[in-house]
Short mmCIF file of C-alpha atoms in Angstrom, two decimals:
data_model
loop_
_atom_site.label_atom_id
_atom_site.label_comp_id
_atom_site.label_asym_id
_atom_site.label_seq_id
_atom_site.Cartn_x
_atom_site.Cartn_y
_atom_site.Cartn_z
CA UNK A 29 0.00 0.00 0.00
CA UNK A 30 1.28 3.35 -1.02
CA UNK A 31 1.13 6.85 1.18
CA UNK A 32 -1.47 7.91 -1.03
CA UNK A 33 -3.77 4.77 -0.18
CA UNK A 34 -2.83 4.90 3.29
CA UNK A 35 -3.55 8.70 4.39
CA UNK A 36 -6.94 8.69 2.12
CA UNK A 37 -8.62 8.23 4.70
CA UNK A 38 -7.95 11.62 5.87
CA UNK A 39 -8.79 13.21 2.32
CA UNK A 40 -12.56 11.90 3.32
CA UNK A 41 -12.60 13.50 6.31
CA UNK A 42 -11.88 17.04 4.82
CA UNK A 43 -14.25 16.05 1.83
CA UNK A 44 -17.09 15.65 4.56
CA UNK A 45 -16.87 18.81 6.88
CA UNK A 46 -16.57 20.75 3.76
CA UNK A 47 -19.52 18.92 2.29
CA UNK A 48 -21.53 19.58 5.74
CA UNK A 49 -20.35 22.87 5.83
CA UNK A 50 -21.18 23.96 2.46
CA UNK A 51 -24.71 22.41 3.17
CA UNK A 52 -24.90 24.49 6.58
CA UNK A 53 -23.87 27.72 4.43
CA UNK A 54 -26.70 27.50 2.12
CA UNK A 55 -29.26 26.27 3.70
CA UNK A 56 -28.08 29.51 6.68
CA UNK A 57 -27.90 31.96 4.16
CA UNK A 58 -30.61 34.61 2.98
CA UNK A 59 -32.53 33.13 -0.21
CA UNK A 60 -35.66 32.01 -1.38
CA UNK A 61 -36.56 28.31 -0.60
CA UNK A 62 -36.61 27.57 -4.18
CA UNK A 63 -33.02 28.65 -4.52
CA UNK A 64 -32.09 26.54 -1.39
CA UNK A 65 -33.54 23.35 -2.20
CA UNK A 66 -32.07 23.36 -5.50
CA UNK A 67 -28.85 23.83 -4.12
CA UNK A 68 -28.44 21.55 -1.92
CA UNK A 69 -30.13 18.95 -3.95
CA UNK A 70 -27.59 19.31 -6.36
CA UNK A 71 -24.52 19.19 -4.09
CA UNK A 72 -26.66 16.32 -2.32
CA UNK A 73 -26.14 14.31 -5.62
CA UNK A 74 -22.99 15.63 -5.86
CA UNK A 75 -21.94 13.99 -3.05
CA UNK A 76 -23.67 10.56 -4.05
CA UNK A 77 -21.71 10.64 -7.48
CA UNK A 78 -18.47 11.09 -5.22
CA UNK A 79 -19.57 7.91 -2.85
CA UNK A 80 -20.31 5.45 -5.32
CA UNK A 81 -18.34 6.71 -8.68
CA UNK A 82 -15.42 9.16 -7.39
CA UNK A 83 -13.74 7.45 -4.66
CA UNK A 84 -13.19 4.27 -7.48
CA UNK A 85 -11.93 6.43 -10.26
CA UNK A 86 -9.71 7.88 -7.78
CA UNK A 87 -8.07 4.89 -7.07
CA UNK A 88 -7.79 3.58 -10.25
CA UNK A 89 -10.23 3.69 -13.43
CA UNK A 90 -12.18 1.09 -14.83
CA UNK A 91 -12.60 2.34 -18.55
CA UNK A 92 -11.49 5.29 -20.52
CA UNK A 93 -15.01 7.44 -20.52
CA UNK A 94 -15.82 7.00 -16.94
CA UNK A 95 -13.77 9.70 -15.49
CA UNK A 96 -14.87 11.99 -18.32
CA UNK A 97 -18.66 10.80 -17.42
CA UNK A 98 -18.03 11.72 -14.05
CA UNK A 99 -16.67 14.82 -14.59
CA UNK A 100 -19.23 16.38 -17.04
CA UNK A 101 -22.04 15.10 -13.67
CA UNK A 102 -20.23 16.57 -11.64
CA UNK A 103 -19.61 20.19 -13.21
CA UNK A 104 -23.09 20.13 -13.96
CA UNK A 105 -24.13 19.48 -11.10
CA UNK A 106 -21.33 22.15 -9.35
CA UNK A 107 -22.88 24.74 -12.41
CA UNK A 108 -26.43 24.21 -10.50
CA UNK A 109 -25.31 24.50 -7.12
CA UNK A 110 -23.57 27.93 -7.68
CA UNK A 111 -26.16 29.68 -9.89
CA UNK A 112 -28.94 28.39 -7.32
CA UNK A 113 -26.74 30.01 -4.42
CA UNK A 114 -23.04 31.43 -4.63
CA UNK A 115 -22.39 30.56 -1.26
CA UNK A 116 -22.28 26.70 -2.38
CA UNK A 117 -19.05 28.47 -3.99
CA UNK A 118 -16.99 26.64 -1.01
CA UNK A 119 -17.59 23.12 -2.61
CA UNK A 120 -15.10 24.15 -4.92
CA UNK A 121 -12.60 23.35 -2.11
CA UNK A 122 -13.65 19.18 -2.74
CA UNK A 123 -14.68 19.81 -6.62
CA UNK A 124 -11.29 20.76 -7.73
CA UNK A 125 -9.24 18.38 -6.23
CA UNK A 126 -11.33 15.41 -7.32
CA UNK A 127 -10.55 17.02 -10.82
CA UNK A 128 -7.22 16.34 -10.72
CA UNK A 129 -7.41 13.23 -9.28
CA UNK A 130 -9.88 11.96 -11.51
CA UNK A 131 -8.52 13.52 -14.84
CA UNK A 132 -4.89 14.45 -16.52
CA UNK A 133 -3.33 17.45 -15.59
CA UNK A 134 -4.52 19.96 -18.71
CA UNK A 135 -8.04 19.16 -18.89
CA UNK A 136 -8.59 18.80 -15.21
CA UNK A 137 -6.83 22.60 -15.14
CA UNK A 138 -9.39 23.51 -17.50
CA UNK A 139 -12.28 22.62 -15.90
CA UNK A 140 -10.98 23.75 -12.35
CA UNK A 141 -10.40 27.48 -14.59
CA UNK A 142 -14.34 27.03 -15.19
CA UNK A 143 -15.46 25.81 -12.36
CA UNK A 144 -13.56 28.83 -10.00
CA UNK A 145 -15.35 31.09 -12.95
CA UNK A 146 -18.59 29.87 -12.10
CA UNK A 147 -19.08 32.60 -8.93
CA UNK A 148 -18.64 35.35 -11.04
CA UNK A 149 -20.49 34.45 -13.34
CA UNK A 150 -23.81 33.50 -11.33
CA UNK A 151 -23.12 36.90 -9.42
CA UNK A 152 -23.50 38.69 -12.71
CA UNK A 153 -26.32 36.97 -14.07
CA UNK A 154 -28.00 37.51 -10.64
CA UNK A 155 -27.38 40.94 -10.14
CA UNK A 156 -25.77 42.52 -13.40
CA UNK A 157 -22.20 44.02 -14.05
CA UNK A 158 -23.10 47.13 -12.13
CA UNK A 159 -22.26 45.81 -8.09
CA UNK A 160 -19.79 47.37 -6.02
CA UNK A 161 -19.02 43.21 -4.66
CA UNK A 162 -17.57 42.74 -8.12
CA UNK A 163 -14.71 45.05 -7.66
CA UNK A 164 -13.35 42.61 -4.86
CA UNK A 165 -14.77 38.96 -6.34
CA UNK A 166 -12.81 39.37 -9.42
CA UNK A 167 -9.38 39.90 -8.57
CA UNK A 168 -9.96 37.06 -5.65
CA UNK A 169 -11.25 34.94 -8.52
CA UNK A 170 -7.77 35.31 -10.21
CA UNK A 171 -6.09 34.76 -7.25
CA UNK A 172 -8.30 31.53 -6.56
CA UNK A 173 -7.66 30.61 -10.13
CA UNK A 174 -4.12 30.87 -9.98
CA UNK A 175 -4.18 29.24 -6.22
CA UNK A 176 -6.42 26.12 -7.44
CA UNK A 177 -3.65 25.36 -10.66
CA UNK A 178 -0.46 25.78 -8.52
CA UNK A 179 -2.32 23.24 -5.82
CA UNK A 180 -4.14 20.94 -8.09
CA UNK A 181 -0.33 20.28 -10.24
CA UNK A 182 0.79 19.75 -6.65
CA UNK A 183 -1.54 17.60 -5.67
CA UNK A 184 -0.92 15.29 -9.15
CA UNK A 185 2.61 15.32 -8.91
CA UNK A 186 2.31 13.90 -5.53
CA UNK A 187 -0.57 11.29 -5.82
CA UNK A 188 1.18 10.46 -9.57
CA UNK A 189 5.19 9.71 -7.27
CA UNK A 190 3.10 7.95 -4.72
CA UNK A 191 1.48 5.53 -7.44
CA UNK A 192 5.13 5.55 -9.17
CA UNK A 193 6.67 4.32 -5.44
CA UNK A 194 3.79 1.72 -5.12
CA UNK A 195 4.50 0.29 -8.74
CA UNK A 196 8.59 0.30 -7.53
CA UNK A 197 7.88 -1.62 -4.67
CA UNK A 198 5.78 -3.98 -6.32
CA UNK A 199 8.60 -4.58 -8.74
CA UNK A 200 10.65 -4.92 -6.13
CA UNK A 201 8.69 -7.42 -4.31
CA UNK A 202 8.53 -9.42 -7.74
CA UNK A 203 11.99 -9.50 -8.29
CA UNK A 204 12.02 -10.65 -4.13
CA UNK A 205 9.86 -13.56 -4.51
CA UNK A 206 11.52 -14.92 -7.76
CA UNK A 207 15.00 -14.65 -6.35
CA UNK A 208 13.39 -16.39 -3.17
CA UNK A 209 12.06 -19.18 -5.83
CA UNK A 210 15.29 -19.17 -7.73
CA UNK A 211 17.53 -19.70 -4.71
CA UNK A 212 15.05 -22.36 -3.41
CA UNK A 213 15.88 -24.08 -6.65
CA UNK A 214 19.17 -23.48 -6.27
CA UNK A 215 19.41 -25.03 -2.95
CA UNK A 216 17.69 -28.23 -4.35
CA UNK A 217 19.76 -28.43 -6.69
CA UNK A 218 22.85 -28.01 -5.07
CA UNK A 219 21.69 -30.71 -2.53
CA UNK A 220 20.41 -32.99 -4.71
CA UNK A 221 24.20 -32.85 -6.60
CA UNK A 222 25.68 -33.42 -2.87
CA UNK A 223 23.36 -36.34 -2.54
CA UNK A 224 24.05 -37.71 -6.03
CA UNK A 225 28.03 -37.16 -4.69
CA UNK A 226 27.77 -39.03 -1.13
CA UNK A 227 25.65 -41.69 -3.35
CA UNK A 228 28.26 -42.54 -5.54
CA UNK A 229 31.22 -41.99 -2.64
CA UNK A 230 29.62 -44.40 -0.45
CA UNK A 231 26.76 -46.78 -1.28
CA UNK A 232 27.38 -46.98 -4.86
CA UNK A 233 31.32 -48.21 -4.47
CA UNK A 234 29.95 -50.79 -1.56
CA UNK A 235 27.37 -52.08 -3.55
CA UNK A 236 29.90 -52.51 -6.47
CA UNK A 237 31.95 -54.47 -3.64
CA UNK A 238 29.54 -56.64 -2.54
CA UNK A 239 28.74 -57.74 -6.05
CA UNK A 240 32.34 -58.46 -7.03
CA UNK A 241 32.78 -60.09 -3.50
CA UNK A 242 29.44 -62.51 -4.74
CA UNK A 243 30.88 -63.21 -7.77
CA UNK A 244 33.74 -64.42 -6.01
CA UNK A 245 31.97 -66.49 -4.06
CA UNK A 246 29.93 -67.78 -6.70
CA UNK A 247 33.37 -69.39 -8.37
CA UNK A 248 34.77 -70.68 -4.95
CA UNK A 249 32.19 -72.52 -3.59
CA UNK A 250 32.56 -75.81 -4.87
CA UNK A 251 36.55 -75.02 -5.29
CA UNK A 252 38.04 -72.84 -2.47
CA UNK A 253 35.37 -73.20 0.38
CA UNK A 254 37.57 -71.14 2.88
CA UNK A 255 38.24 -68.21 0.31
CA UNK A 256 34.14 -68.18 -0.49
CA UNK A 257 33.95 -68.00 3.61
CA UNK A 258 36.47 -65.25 3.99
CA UNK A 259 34.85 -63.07 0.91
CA UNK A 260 31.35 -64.19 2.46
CA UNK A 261 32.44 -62.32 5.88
CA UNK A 262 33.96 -59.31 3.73
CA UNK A 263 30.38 -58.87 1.64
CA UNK A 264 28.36 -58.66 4.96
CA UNK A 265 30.92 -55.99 6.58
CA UNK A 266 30.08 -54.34 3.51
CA UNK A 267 26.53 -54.27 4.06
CA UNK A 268 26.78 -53.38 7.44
CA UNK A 269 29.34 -50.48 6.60
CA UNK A 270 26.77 -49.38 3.94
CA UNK A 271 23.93 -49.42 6.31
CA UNK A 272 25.87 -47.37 8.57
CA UNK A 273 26.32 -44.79 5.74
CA UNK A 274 23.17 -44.57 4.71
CA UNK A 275 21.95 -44.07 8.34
CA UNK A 276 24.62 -41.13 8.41
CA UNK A 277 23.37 -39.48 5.11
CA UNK A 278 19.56 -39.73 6.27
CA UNK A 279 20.71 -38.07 9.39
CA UNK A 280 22.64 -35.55 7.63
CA UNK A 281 26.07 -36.57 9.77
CA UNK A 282 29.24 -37.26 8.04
CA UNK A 283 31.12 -39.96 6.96
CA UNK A 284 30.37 -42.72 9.91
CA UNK A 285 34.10 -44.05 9.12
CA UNK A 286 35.37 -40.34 10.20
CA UNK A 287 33.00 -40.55 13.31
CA UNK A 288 34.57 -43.87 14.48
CA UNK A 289 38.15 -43.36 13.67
CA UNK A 290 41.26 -40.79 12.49
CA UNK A 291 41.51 -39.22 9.00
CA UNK A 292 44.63 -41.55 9.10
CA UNK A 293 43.19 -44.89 10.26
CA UNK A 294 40.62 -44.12 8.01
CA UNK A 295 42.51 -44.31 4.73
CA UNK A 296 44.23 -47.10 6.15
CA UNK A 297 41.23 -48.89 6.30
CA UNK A 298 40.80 -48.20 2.49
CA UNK A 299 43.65 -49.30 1.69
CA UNK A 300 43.70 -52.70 3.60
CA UNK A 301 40.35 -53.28 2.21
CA UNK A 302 41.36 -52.58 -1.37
CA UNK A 303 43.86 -55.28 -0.79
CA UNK A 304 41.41 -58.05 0.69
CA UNK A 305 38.86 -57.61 -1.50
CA UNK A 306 40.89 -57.12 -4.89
CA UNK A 307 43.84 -58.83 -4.05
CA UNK A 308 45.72 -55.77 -4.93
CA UNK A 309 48.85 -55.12 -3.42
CA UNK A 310 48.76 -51.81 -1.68
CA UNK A 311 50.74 -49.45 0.51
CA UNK A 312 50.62 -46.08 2.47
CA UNK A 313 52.24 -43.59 3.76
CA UNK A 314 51.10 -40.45 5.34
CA UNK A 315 53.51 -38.05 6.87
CA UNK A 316 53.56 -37.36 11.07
CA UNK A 317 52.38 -35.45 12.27
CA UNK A 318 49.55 -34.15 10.36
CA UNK A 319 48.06 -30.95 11.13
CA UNK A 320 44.48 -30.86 12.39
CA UNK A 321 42.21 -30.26 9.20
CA UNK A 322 38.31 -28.96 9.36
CA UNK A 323 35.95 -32.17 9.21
CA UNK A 324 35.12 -30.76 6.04
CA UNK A 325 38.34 -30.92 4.63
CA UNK A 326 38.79 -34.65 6.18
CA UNK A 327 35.44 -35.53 4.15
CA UNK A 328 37.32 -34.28 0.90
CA UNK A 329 40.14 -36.55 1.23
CA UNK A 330 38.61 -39.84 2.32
CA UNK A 331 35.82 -39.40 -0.62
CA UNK A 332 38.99 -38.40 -2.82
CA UNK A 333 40.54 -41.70 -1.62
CA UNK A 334 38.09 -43.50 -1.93
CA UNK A 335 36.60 -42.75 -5.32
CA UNK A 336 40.68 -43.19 -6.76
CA UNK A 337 40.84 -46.40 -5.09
CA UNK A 338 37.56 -47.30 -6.68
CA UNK A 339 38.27 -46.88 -9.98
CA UNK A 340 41.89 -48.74 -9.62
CA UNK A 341 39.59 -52.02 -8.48
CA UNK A 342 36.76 -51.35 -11.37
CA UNK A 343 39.23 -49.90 -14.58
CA UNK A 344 43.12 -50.06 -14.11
CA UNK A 345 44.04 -53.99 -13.94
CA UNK A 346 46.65 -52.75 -11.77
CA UNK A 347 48.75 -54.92 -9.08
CA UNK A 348 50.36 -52.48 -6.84
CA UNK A 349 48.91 -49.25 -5.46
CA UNK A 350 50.71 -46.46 -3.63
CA UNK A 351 48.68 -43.86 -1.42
CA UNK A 352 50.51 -41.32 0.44
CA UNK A 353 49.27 -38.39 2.35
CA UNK A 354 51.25 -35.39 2.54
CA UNK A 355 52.02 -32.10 4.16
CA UNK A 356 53.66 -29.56 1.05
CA UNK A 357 53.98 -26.31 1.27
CA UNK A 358 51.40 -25.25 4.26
CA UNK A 359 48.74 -27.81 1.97
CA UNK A 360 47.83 -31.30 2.34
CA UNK A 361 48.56 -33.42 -0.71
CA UNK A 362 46.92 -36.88 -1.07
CA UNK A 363 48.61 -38.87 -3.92
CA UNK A 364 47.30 -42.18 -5.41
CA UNK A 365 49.48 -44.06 -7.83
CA UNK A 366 48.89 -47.20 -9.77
CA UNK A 367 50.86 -49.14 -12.35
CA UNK A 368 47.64 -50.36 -14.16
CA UNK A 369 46.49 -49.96 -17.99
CA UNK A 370 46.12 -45.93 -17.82
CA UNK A 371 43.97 -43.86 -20.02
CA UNK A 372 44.02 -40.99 -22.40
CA UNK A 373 42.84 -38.24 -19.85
CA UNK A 374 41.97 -35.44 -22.53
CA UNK A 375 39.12 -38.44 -23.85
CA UNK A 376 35.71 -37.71 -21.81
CA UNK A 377 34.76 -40.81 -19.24
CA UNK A 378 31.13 -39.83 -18.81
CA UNK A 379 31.93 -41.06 -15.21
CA UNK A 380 30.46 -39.48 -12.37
CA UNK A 381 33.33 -39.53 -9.85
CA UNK A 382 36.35 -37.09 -11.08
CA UNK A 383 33.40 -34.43 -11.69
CA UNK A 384 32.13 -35.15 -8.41
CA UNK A 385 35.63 -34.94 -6.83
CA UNK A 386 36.86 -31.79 -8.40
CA UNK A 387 33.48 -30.06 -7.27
CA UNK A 388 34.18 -31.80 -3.36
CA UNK A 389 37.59 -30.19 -4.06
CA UNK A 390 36.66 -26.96 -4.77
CA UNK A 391 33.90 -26.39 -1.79
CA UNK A 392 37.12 -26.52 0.19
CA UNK A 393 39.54 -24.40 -2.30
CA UNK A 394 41.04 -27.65 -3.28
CA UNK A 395 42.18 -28.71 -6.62
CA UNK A 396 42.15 -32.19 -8.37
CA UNK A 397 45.35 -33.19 -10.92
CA UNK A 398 45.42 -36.41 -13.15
CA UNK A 399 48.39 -37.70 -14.89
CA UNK A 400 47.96 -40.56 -16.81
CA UNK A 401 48.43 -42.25 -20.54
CA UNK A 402 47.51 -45.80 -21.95
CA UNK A 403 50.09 -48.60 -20.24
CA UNK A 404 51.73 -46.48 -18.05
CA UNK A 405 49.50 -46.31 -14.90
CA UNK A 406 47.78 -43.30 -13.60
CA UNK A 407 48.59 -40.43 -10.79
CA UNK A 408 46.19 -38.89 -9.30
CA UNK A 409 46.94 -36.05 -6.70
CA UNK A 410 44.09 -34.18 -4.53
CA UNK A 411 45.49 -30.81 -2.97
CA UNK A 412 43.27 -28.45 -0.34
CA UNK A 413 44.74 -26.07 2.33
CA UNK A 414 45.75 -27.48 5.80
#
């Protein structure tokens, strides 16, 4: 709502004790009954066309020809007030206002120029050109002309920059509520990509474990009962470890194997499992001591570990592996190299995990480096700020 809208209220105050007053003047005043009733009957129906058709067009019109409908009532009916009695001159005070409120600027001057003249006139036709009062109602005619175009621009330019504010704000609200929607979006977005992320970092990688780890089983059954029984016991740590994950990521906590254990022991754990499950042989080293790194920084490394070390078991056909975690240079450096069957890097994968891991790296100012070419293993090196 607009100041306009909001102090109206106090426009309709002053438009009824002049209305009353007006009415008190004429009907007070010395005048034939006639003349009386006619005046206030018309500023009686002038008031009626202001309750039910003026106070709308005011606040906004409905179609082009009402306001000029109005207008041409109203000065009619003003036109009959003052040549029934002069005195209902003072409705003038609520006539030309409306006029500019209800019209553009130039023809509501106009008719405000008319309706001012309206006094003198009826004083002439009533009496002739030859009275003494005319001497004085002229020049305060001019005056009131002059008075009633200075006011009434005054009054448009101000109702017009109110209406101008409202619209601004309005805008302004509009552009609130769709940058409210668009970050909304944005937030789902962004946390359906961190979902799709943890997905692929966690359950994904143990489900592709516990497959491999039942395929396993599946050919040493009948041949190597003990190896089955040892893979058997690695696929349901799996599933546990994966229902512990899940249970993290539905409560929104992080990685359960950094809630039980050291960034360290943690990687160890990777690695040690790398080696039971893919019979991979596999090393570590991590420099001591290591300084003490944000939990989100801790999350970036073990989901940079592990995603490497998941696509050694799934793509390289490597045999050795060599993780080590390092402090250079005031950052901490976490290298993973294999001597497996390489790649081309500069061909697209159309894997999810090195996009997901460069993203990870960057949340933390972290950046991701691959070095790698067909049949001479691959080096991949994760760097963020200790």
């Amino acid at each position: 709502m607009n100041a306009w809208e909001r102090f109206f209220w106090l426009w309709e105050v002053l438009f009824g004790i002049t209305f009353i007053a007006t009415v008190a003047l004429v009907l007070s005043e010395d005048g034939t009954t006639a003349d009386k009733t006619v005046a206030v009957l018309c500023l009686a129906s002038l008031g009626l066309a202001y309750l039910f058709q003026g106070r709308r067009l005011i606040k906004g019109p409905d179609y082009e020809d009402t306001p000029w409908l109005f207008a041409g009532v109203m000065m009619l009916l003003v036109t009959g007030a003052i040549f029934a009695s002069t005195t209902s001159s003072f409705i003038l005070f609520l006539v030309c206002p409306v006029l500019y409120m209800t019209l553009a600027t130039k023809p509501a001057s106009i008719l405000t120029t008319i309706a001012v003249l309206l006094g003198p006139v009826a004083s002439i036709v009533r009496g002739g050109l030859d009275q003494p009062a005319l001497r004085i109602l002229l020049p305060m005619t001019a005056s009131l002309i002059i008075f009633s175009l200075l006011a009434g621009r005054y009054t448009t330019g101000i109702i017009e920059q109110s209406k101008a504010r409202a619209a601004l704000i309005e805008q302004l609200e509009a552009s609130q509520a769709e940058v409210a929607r668009l970050s909304r979006e944005a937030g789902t977005a962004a946390e359906r990509e961190r979902m799709a992320r943890e997905i692929h970092d966690t359950l994904a990688q143990g489900f592709t474990s516990i497959v491999t780890l039942t395929q396993a089983i599946e050919s040493e059954m009948d041949t190597d009962p003990k190896a089955a029984r040892r893979h058997l016991e690695l696929a349901a740590r799996t599933a546990r470890e994966n229902l512990t994950e899940a249970r993290a990521m539905v409560a929104a906590q992080g990685p359960s194997a950094l809630a039980s254990a050291s960034l360290e022991e943690a990687l160890r754990r990777q690695v040690e499992r790398l080696t039971e499950e893919a019979g991979i042989e596999a090393a570590i080293e991590i420099d001591d001591p290591l300084p003490a790194l944000p939990m989100a920084t801790e999350v970036v490394l073990l989901r940079g570990a592990q995603e490497a070390l998941s696509n050694i078991r799934k793509h390289s056909r490597a045999t050795r592996v060599s993780l080590r975690l390092s402090v250079v240079d005031g950052k901490v450096r976490l290298g993973v190299t294999d001597d497996g069957a390489g790649f081309d890097p500069a061909e697209p994968t159309g894997g999810f995990g090195l996009a997901g891991m460069r993203t990870r790296a960057g949340q933390v100012g972290g950046i991701v480096t691959l070095k790698s070419e067909p049949g001479a293993g691959t080096t991949l090196e994760l760097e963020v700020p200790a």
